[in-house]
mmCIF file of C-alpha atoms in Angstrom:
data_model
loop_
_atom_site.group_PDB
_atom_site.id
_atom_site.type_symbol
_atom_site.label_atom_id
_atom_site.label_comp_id
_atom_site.label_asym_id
_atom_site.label_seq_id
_atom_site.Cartn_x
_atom_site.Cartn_y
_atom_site.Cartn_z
ATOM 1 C CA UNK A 1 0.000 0.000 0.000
ATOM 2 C CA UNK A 2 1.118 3.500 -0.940
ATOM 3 C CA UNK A 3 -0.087 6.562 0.629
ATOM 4 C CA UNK A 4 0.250 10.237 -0.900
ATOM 5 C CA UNK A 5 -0.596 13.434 0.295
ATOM 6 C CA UNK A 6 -0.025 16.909 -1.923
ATOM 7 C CA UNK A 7 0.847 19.874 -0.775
ATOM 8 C CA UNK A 8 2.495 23.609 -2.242
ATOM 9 C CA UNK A 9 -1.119 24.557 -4.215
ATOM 10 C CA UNK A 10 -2.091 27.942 -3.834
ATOM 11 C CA UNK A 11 -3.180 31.110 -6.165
ATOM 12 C CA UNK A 12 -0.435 32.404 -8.193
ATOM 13 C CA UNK A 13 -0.641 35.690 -11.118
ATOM 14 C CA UNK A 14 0.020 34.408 -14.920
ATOM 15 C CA UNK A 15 3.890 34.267 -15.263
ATOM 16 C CA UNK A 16 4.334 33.057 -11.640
ATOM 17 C CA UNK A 17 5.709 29.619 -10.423
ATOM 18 C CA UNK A 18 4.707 27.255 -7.741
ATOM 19 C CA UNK A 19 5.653 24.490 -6.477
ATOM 20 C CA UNK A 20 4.065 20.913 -5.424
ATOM 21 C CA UNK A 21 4.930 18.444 -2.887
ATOM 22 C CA UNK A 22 3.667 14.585 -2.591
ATOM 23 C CA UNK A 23 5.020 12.949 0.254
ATOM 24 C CA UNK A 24 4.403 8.982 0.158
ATOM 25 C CA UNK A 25 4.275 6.364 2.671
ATOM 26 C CA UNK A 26 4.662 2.989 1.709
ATOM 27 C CA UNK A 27 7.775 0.354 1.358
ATOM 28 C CA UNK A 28 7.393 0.098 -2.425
ATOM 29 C CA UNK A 29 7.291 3.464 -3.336
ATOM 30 C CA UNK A 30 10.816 3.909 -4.085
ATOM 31 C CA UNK A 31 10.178 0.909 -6.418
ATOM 32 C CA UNK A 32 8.049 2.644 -8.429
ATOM 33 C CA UNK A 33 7.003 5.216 -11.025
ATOM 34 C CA UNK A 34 5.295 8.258 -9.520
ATOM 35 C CA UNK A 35 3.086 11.139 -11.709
ATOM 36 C CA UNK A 36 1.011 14.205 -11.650
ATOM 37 C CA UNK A 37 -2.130 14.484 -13.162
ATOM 38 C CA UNK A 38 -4.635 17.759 -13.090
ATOM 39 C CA UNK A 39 -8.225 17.949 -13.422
ATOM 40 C CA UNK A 40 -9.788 21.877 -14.329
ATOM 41 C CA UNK A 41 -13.358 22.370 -13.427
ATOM 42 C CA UNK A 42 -16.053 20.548 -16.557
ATOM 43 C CA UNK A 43 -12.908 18.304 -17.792
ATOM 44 C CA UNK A 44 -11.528 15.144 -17.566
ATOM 45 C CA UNK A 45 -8.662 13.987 -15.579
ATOM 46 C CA UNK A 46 -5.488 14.439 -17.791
ATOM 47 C CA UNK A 47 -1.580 13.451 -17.554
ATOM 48 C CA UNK A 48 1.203 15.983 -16.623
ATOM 49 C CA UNK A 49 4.460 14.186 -15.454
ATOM 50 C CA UNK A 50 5.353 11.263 -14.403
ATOM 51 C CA UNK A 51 9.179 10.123 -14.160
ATOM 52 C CA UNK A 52 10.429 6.361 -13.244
ATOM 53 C CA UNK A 53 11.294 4.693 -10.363
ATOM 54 C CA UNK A 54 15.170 5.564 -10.345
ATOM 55 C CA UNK A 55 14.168 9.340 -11.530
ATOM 56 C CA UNK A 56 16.864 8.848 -14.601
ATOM 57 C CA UNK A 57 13.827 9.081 -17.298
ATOM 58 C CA UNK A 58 10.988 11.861 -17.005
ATOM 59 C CA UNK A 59 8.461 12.364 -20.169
ATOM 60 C CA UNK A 60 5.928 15.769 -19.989
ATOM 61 C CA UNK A 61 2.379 16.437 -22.111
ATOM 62 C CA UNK A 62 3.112 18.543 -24.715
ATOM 63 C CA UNK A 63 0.723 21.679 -22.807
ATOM 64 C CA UNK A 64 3.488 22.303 -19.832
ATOM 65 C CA UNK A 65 6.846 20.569 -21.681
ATOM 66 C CA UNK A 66 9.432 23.280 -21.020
ATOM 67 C CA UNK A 67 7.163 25.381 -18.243
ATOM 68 C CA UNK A 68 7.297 21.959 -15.808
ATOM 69 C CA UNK A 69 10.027 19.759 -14.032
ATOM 70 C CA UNK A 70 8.978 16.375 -11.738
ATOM 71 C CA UNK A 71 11.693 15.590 -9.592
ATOM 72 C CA UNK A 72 12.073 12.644 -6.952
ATOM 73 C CA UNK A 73 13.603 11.868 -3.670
ATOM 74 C CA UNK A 74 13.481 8.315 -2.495
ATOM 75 C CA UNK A 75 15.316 9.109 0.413
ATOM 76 C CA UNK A 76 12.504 11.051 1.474
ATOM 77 C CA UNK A 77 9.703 9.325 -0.406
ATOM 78 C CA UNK A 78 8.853 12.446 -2.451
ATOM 79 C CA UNK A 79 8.022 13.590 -6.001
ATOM 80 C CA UNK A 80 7.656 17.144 -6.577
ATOM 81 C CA UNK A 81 6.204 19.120 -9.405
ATOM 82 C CA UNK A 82 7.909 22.884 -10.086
ATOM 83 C CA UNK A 83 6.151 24.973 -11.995
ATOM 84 C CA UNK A 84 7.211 27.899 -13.963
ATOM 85 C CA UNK A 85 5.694 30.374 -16.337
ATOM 86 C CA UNK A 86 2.175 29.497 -15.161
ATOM 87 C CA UNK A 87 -0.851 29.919 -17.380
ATOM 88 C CA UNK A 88 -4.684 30.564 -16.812
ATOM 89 C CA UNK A 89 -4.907 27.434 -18.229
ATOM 90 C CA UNK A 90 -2.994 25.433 -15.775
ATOM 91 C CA UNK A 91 -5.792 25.591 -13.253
ATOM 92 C CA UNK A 92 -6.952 22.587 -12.143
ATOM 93 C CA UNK A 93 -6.642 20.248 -9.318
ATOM 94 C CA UNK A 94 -3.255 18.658 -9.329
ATOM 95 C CA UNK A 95 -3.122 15.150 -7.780
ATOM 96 C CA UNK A 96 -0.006 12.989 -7.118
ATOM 97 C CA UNK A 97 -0.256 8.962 -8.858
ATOM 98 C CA UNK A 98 2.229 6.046 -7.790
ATOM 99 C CA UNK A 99 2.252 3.249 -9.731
ATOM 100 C CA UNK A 100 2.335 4.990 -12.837
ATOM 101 C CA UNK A 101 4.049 3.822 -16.389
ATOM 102 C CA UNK A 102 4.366 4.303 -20.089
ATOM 103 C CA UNK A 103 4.365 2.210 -23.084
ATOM 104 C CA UNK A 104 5.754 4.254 -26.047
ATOM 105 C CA UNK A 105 3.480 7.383 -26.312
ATOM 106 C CA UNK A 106 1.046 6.499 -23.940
ATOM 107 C CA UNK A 107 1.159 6.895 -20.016
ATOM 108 C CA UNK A 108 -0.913 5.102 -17.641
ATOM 109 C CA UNK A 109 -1.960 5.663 -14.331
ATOM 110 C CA UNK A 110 -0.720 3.767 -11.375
ATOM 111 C CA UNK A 111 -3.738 2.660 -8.176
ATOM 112 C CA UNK A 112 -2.516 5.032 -6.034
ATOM 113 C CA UNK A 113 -3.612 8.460 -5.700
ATOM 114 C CA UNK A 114 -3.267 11.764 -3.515
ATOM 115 C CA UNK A 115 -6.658 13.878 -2.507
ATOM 116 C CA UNK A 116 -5.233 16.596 -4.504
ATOM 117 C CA UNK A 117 -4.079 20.471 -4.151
ATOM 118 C CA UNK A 118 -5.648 23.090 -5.982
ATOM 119 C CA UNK A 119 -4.077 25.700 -8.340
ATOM 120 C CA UNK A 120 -5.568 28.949 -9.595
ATOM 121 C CA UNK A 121 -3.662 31.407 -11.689
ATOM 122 C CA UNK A 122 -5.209 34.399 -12.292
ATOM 123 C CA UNK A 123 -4.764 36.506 -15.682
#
């Protein structure tokens, strides 16, 4: 069994950066991929980040490639989200995924899920 909990959400002006935290409790989590996913009001859930076990391979959508970097600390069981250069667009609930993997193209969520952290940016 993992465990996540988010943290770092907040309201941030167009242009600004914030940061997110997901802390995880669990033996396997180190053993694992870990992701973020978002969810803005009338949408579906959709794929951010997510970056492998070992944190040697990370893979972005297209929307935040360049604005976004997931980083992870096994040591401390977390995987953190910075975000620069935020949008209007990027608001949405963000939630933290362990488990999660990729075939080619395509990522896939892992079981485990955070309760998520909201982010608003304002124009």
């Amino acid at each position: 069994q993992v465990q996540l909990v988010e943290s770092g959400g907040g309201l941030v002006q167009a242009g600004g950066s914030l940061r997110l935290s997901c802390a995880a409790s669990g033996r396997t989590f180190s053993n694992i991929g870990a992701g973020w996913y978002r969810q803005a009001p009338g949408k579906e859930r959709e794929f951010v980040a997510v970056i492998s076990w070992s944190g040697g391979w990370t893979a972005y959508a297209d929307s935040v490639k360049g604005r976004f970097t997931i980083s992870r600390d096994n040591a401390k069981n977390t995987v953190d989200l910075q975000m620069n250069n935020l949008k209007p667009e990027d608001t949405a609930i963000y939630y933290c995924n362990a488990g999660t993997s990729s075939s080619g193209s395509a990522t896939y969520p892992g079981r485990y899920w955070g309760q998520g952290t909201q982010v608003t940016v304002s124009s």
